[in-house]
Short mmCIF file of C-alpha atoms in Angstrom, two decimals:
data_model
loop_
_atom_site.label_atom_id
_atom_site.label_comp_id
_atom_site.label_asym_id
_atom_site.label_seq_id
_atom_site.Cartn_x
_atom_site.Cartn_y
_atom_site.Cartn_z
CA MET H 1009 0.00 0.00 0.01
CA LYS H 1010 1.10 3.54 -0.80
CA ASN H 1011 0.04 6.88 0.64
CA LEU H 1012 -0.81 8.88 -2.43
CA GLY H 1013 -1.88 11.93 -0.50
CA PRO H 1014 -5.32 13.55 -0.34
CA VAL H 1015 -7.72 11.94 -2.86
CA SER H 1016 -8.74 14.09 -5.81
CA PHE H 1017 -10.15 11.66 -8.38
CA PHE H 1018 -11.42 8.13 -7.93
CA LEU H 1019 -13.45 5.98 -10.36
CA GLY H 1020 -14.91 8.93 -12.16
CA LEU H 1021 -15.64 10.81 -8.91
CA GLN H 1022 -13.93 14.20 -8.35
CA VAL H 1023 -13.19 14.87 -4.67
CA THR H 1024 -12.82 18.50 -3.58
CA GLN H 1025 -11.41 19.45 -0.21
CA GLN H 1026 -13.72 21.94 1.57
CA PRO H 1027 -13.53 23.73 4.95
CA ASN H 1028 -16.18 21.46 6.48
CA GLY H 1029 -15.39 18.19 4.70
CA LEU H 1030 -15.35 16.87 1.10
CA HIS H 1031 -17.43 17.44 -2.00
CA LEU H 1032 -18.10 14.66 -4.50
CA ASN H 1033 -19.07 15.41 -8.11
CA GLN H 1034 -18.67 13.91 -11.59
CA SER H 1035 -18.34 17.02 -13.69
CA LYS H 1036 -15.65 15.58 -15.98
CA TYR H 1037 -17.71 12.47 -16.49
CA VAL H 1038 -20.76 14.61 -17.29
CA ALA H 1039 -18.78 16.72 -19.79
CA ASP H 1040 -17.67 13.53 -21.65
CA LEU H 1041 -21.25 12.18 -21.54
CA LEU H 1042 -22.65 15.40 -23.02
CA ASN H 1043 -20.04 15.36 -25.80
CA ARG H 1044 -20.84 11.79 -26.62
CA ALA H 1045 -24.54 12.62 -26.80
CA GLY H 1046 -23.98 15.76 -28.89
CA MET H 1047 -25.57 17.90 -26.15
CA SER H 1048 -22.57 19.93 -24.97
CA GLU H 1049 -24.03 23.14 -26.44
CA SER H 1050 -27.63 22.48 -25.38
CA ARG H 1051 -29.65 25.04 -23.44
CA PRO H 1052 -30.06 24.14 -19.71
CA VAL H 1053 -33.46 23.59 -18.03
CA ASN H 1054 -34.39 23.78 -14.38
CA THR H 1055 -35.81 20.27 -13.83
CA PRO H 1056 -34.90 16.81 -15.11
CA LEU H 1057 -38.48 16.05 -16.36
CA PRO H 1058 -41.51 18.05 -17.32
CA LEU H 1059 -44.22 18.44 -14.71
CA LYS H 1060 -46.76 16.46 -16.75
CA ILE H 1061 -45.55 13.38 -18.61
CA TRP H 1062 -47.75 11.99 -21.26
CA VAL H 1063 -47.20 10.19 -24.64
CA SER H 1064 -48.74 11.87 -27.64
CA PRO H 1065 -49.75 9.60 -30.62
CA GLU H 1066 -47.02 11.15 -32.89
CA ASN H 1067 -44.35 10.35 -30.31
CA SER H 1068 -45.39 6.78 -29.62
CA VAL H 1069 -43.14 5.34 -32.35
CA PRO H 1070 -39.93 3.31 -31.79
CA PHE H 1071 -36.71 5.23 -31.47
CA PRO H 1072 -34.55 4.23 -34.42
CA HIS H 1073 -31.30 3.98 -32.45
CA PRO H 1074 -32.08 1.93 -29.32
CA GLU H 1075 -28.37 1.16 -28.76
CA LEU H 1076 -27.63 4.87 -28.33
CA TYR H 1077 -30.51 5.19 -25.89
CA ARG H 1078 -29.26 2.20 -23.79
CA ASN H 1079 -25.70 3.50 -23.79
CA LEU H 1080 -26.68 6.96 -22.56
CA VAL H 1081 -29.13 5.73 -19.92
CA GLY H 1082 -26.56 3.24 -18.62
CA SER H 1083 -24.07 6.13 -18.30
CA LEU H 1084 -26.65 8.25 -16.50
CA TYR H 1085 -27.26 5.46 -14.02
CA TYR H 1086 -23.61 5.61 -12.99
CA LEU H 1087 -23.99 9.34 -12.57
CA THR H 1088 -26.58 8.78 -9.82
CA LEU H 1089 -23.64 7.84 -7.50
CA SER H 1090 -23.26 11.55 -6.79
CA ARG H 1091 -26.60 12.87 -8.21
CA PRO H 1092 -29.63 11.59 -6.30
CA ASP H 1093 -31.62 14.50 -7.77
CA ILE H 1094 -31.80 12.66 -11.14
CA MET H 1095 -32.59 9.23 -9.64
CA PHE H 1096 -36.30 9.38 -10.39
CA ALA H 1097 -35.75 10.46 -14.02
CA VAL H 1098 -33.13 7.77 -14.60
CA ASN H 1099 -35.36 5.12 -13.03
CA LEU H 1100 -38.17 6.14 -15.39
CA LEU H 1101 -35.85 5.97 -18.46
CA CYS H 1102 -34.43 2.59 -17.38
CA GLN H 1103 -37.94 1.06 -17.54
CA HIS H 1104 -37.90 1.49 -21.32
CA MET H 1105 -34.46 0.11 -22.17
CA HIS H 1106 -35.76 -2.81 -24.22
CA HIS H 1107 -38.16 -0.86 -26.45
CA PRO H 1108 -37.46 2.89 -26.21
CA GLN H 1109 -39.81 5.22 -28.06
CA LEU H 1110 -39.10 8.61 -29.57
CA PHE H 1111 -40.88 10.09 -26.62
CA HIS H 1112 -38.48 8.43 -24.17
CA PHE H 1113 -35.47 9.77 -26.09
CA GLN H 1114 -36.98 13.30 -25.88
CA LEU H 1115 -37.19 12.85 -22.08
CA LEU H 1116 -33.58 11.65 -22.11
CA LYS H 1117 -32.45 14.80 -23.92
CA ARG H 1118 -34.38 16.91 -21.40
CA LEU H 1119 -32.50 15.18 -18.53
CA LEU H 1120 -29.18 15.83 -20.33
CA ARG H 1121 -30.10 19.49 -20.61
CA TYR H 1122 -30.82 19.65 -16.87
CA ILE H 1123 -27.44 18.08 -16.18
CA LYS H 1124 -25.74 20.56 -18.50
CA GLY H 1125 -26.90 23.37 -16.23
CA THR H 1126 -25.89 21.62 -13.01
CA ILE H 1127 -22.66 20.01 -14.22
CA HIS H 1128 -20.71 20.87 -11.01
CA TYR H 1129 -23.40 19.72 -8.62
CA GLY H 1130 -22.70 16.81 -6.29
CA LEU H 1131 -22.82 15.59 -2.70
CA PRO H 1132 -20.91 16.98 0.24
CA ILE H 1133 -19.48 14.72 3.00
CA LEU H 1134 -19.76 16.80 6.13
CA ARG H 1135 -18.34 16.54 9.61
CA SER H 1136 -21.34 15.91 11.84
CA THR H 1137 -22.90 13.36 14.17
CA LEU H 1138 -23.01 9.68 13.27
CA GLN H 1139 -26.71 9.21 13.86
CA LEU H 1140 -28.56 7.35 11.11
CA THR H 1141 -31.89 8.90 9.97
CA ALA H 1142 -34.10 7.73 7.11
CA PHE H 1143 -37.08 8.95 5.08
CA SER H 1144 -39.50 6.97 2.93
CA ASP H 1145 -42.29 8.02 0.56
CA SER H 1146 -44.42 6.65 -2.28
CA ASP H 1147 -46.62 7.87 -5.10
CA TRP H 1148 -49.67 5.60 -5.22
CA ALA H 1149 -50.63 4.06 -8.59
CA SER H 1150 -48.54 6.72 -10.40
CA ASP H 1151 -47.71 4.62 -13.51
CA SER H 1152 -50.68 5.08 -15.88
CA THR H 1153 -49.75 1.99 -17.87
CA ASP H 1154 -50.00 -0.60 -15.07
CA ARG H 1155 -51.02 1.49 -11.98
CA LYS H 1156 -48.05 0.35 -9.95
CA SER H 1157 -46.66 2.75 -7.29
CA ILE H 1158 -43.22 4.32 -7.07
CA ALA H 1159 -41.35 4.17 -3.75
CA GLY H 1160 -38.55 6.48 -2.73
CA TYR H 1161 -36.13 6.32 0.23
CA CYS H 1162 -33.06 8.11 1.47
CA ALA H 1163 -30.82 7.88 4.54
CA PHE H 1164 -28.55 10.40 6.22
CA LEU H 1165 -25.58 9.74 8.51
CA GLY H 1166 -25.67 12.96 10.47
CA GLU H 1167 -25.99 15.62 7.76
CA THR H 1168 -24.46 13.49 5.02
CA LEU H 1169 -26.71 11.67 2.51
CA ILE H 1170 -25.34 8.14 2.20
CA SER H 1171 -28.06 5.96 0.64
CA TRP H 1172 -31.04 6.46 -1.66
CA ILE H 1173 -33.42 4.18 -3.56
CA VAL H 1174 -36.10 4.70 -6.24
CA LYS H 1175 -38.14 1.57 -6.91
CA LYS H 1176 -41.20 0.73 -8.89
CA GLN H 1177 -43.26 -1.61 -6.65
CA THR H 1178 -43.81 -5.13 -8.07
CA ALA H 1179 -47.47 -5.43 -6.96
CA ILE H 1180 -50.34 -3.05 -7.38
CA ALA H 1181 -51.28 -1.45 -4.11
CA HIS H 1182 -55.00 -1.28 -3.15
CA SER H 1183 -54.53 2.08 -1.33
CA SER H 1184 -52.03 4.78 -0.66
CA THR H 1185 -51.60 3.31 2.85
CA GLU H 1186 -50.51 0.01 1.33
CA ALA H 1187 -48.10 1.73 -1.06
CA GLU H 1188 -46.59 3.78 1.73
CA TYR H 1189 -46.27 0.75 4.01
CA ARG H 1190 -44.42 -1.19 1.33
CA ALA H 1191 -42.11 1.83 0.90
CA ILE H 1192 -41.44 1.67 4.64
CA ALA H 1193 -40.56 -2.05 4.28
CA THR H 1194 -38.13 -1.24 1.44
CA ALA H 1195 -36.51 1.45 3.60
CA ALA H 1196 -36.32 -0.90 6.59
CA CYS H 1197 -34.32 -3.47 4.58
CA ASP H 1198 -31.70 -0.88 3.68
CA ILE H 1199 -31.65 0.52 7.26
CA ILE H 1200 -30.87 -2.89 8.72
CA TRP H 1201 -28.00 -3.34 6.26
CA LEU H 1202 -26.58 0.10 7.07
CA GLN H 1203 -26.87 -0.61 10.79
CA SER H 1204 -24.91 -3.82 10.27
CA LEU H 1205 -22.26 -1.97 8.26
CA LEU H 1206 -21.94 0.78 10.86
CA THR H 1207 -21.64 -1.79 13.63
CA GLU H 1208 -18.55 -3.18 11.88
CA PHE H 1209 -17.01 0.30 12.22
CA GLY H 1210 -17.93 0.44 15.91
CA ILE H 1211 -20.80 2.87 15.43
CA ASN H 1212 -24.11 2.17 17.23
CA SER H 1213 -26.95 3.68 15.17
CA SER H 1214 -29.93 1.99 16.89
CA PRO H 1215 -32.69 2.95 17.06
CA THR H 1216 -32.86 4.59 13.60
CA LYS H 1217 -35.61 7.12 13.08
CA LEU H 1218 -37.63 6.46 9.96
CA PHE H 1219 -39.88 9.31 8.79
CA CYS H 1220 -43.02 8.92 6.66
CA ASP H 1221 -45.73 11.40 5.76
CA ASN H 1222 -48.62 8.95 5.74
CA VAL H 1223 -50.33 8.77 9.11
CA SER H 1224 -52.23 5.59 8.26
CA ALA H 1225 -49.14 3.68 7.28
CA LEU H 1226 -47.44 4.73 10.54
CA ALA H 1227 -50.43 3.67 12.56
CA LEU H 1228 -50.37 0.28 10.84
CA ALA H 1229 -46.68 -0.13 11.64
CA VAL H 1230 -47.15 0.65 15.35
CA ASN H 1231 -50.60 -0.79 16.12
CA PRO H 1232 -50.97 -4.57 15.62
CA VAL H 1233 -54.75 -4.34 15.86
CA LEU H 1234 -54.95 -2.77 12.45
CA HIS H 1235 -53.17 -5.73 10.84
CA ALA H 1236 -56.34 -7.70 10.17
CA ARG H 1237 -57.54 -4.99 7.74
CA THR H 1238 -54.59 -5.44 5.39
CA LYS H 1239 -53.88 -9.14 5.02
CA GLN H 1240 -52.36 -8.66 1.58
CA ILE H 1241 -49.29 -7.01 3.11
CA GLU H 1242 -48.82 -9.49 5.96
CA ILE H 1243 -45.14 -10.27 5.18
CA ASP H 1244 -44.18 -6.59 5.21
CA TYR H 1245 -46.19 -6.13 8.36
CA HIS H 1246 -44.30 -8.83 10.28
CA PHE H 1247 -40.98 -7.67 8.95
CA ILE H 1248 -41.40 -4.08 10.10
CA ARG H 1249 -43.08 -4.96 13.38
CA ASP H 1250 -40.22 -7.24 14.30
CA TYR H 1251 -37.62 -4.47 14.04
CA ILE H 1252 -39.82 -1.97 15.81
CA LYS H 1253 -40.14 -4.44 18.70
CA ARG H 1254 -36.39 -4.86 18.77
CA GLN H 1255 -36.10 -1.10 18.91
CA GLN H 1256 -33.77 -1.05 15.89
CA ILE H 1257 -36.23 1.20 14.02
CA THR H 1258 -38.64 3.81 15.25
CA VAL H 1259 -41.23 5.38 12.88
CA HIS H 1260 -42.20 9.01 12.99
CA HIS H 1261 -44.48 11.38 11.04
CA ILE H 1262 -43.16 14.21 8.89
CA ALA H 1263 -45.10 16.84 6.98
CA SER H 1264 -45.18 16.31 3.20
CA GLN H 1265 -43.53 19.65 2.50
CA ASP H 1266 -40.61 18.65 4.67
CA GLN H 1267 -40.25 15.13 3.21
CA PRO H 1268 -36.95 14.94 1.19
CA ALA H 1269 -37.91 11.54 -0.28
CA ASN H 1270 -40.66 13.35 -2.29
CA LEU H 1271 -38.01 14.04 -4.92
CA PHE H 1272 -37.85 10.26 -5.65
CA THR H 1273 -41.52 9.66 -6.44
CA LYS H 1274 -42.73 12.06 -9.17
CA SER H 1275 -41.89 15.10 -11.29
CA ARG H 1276 -41.94 18.46 -9.51
CA SER H 1277 -42.27 22.08 -10.37
CA SER H 1278 -39.07 24.10 -10.61
CA LEU H 1279 -39.48 25.74 -7.23
CA ARG H 1280 -40.45 22.52 -5.40
CA PHE H 1281 -37.71 20.58 -7.11
CA SER H 1282 -35.09 23.15 -6.09
CA ASN H 1283 -36.28 23.02 -2.49
CA LEU H 1284 -36.19 19.21 -2.27
CA ARG H 1285 -32.79 19.11 -3.98
CA SER H 1286 -31.38 21.35 -1.26
CA LYS H 1287 -32.89 19.08 1.41
CA LEU H 1288 -30.88 16.25 -0.13
CA THR H 1289 -27.78 18.49 0.08
CA VAL H 1290 -27.10 18.27 -3.71
CA GLN H 1291 -25.12 21.43 -4.45
CA PRO H 1292 -22.01 22.79 -6.21
CA PRO H 1293 -18.71 22.97 -4.29
CA ILE H 1294 -18.01 25.96 -2.09
CA VAL H 1295 -16.24 28.71 -3.96
CA SER H 1296 -13.95 31.20 -2.29
CA LEU H 1297 -14.04 34.96 -2.88
CA ARG H 1298 -11.19 34.65 -5.37
CA GLY H 1299 -13.32 32.32 -7.50
CA MET H 1300 -11.30 29.23 -6.73
CA ILE H 1301 -12.90 26.04 -5.42
CA ARG H 1302 -11.65 25.31 -1.94
#
């Protein structure tokens, strides 16, 4: 082993030393991606996706170069290592890898235009407490083609975002409560893994606070009497209840406007998207008064 000094570049990740920690971004990777896509001179937009997504008849035709689509979407998926703000958009595009339509390529170009305007954005690693906190959310029956729900989850270690998930649920939920409860179960799985990993480093993160904005789903997680009303989610029920009883996870309510996982479940307006992005700490590196990145 060799001491190569402070890290500055690793597997496509640029690491910038800052006064309060580190900043991770993939600006060079993004520049190469934009050049490959022929979008380096494109005009930036404020959000990755339009607020309303619908397929018009003239756009519901196959994209003539599916290999290009797959190549670009695969590259964008790697970009989500430091850009959780594009996770929902990339997840949506990944669902159409086998048969992309012209409409999906137009959404892909929109996402590249958003990245063009936020090329230096990334995630800070901050000096803070080592308390694990998590947030889960879902958008019930949001996919108009099959009415499956989208679940989103993120976890912070102190003030540093360390884990995030966007997942289309495999089964159709009968209610928003069921969709939210399944999102809580997805979050719980990742929390238990993170707790195990932190334990290996000698960090005790139990109990972990898990925040959800659905009161009914929280009541179902805490109150076993309500279980009989939702037999179709019995497995998730027992899984979550077990870890609540062990006091490894505690569930708490959070107002929808304060829920950072909202960014992972649907398209947002420019103002709302910017607010949620800041809650996830996605930002450019700190710049000194001389204009140099510190």
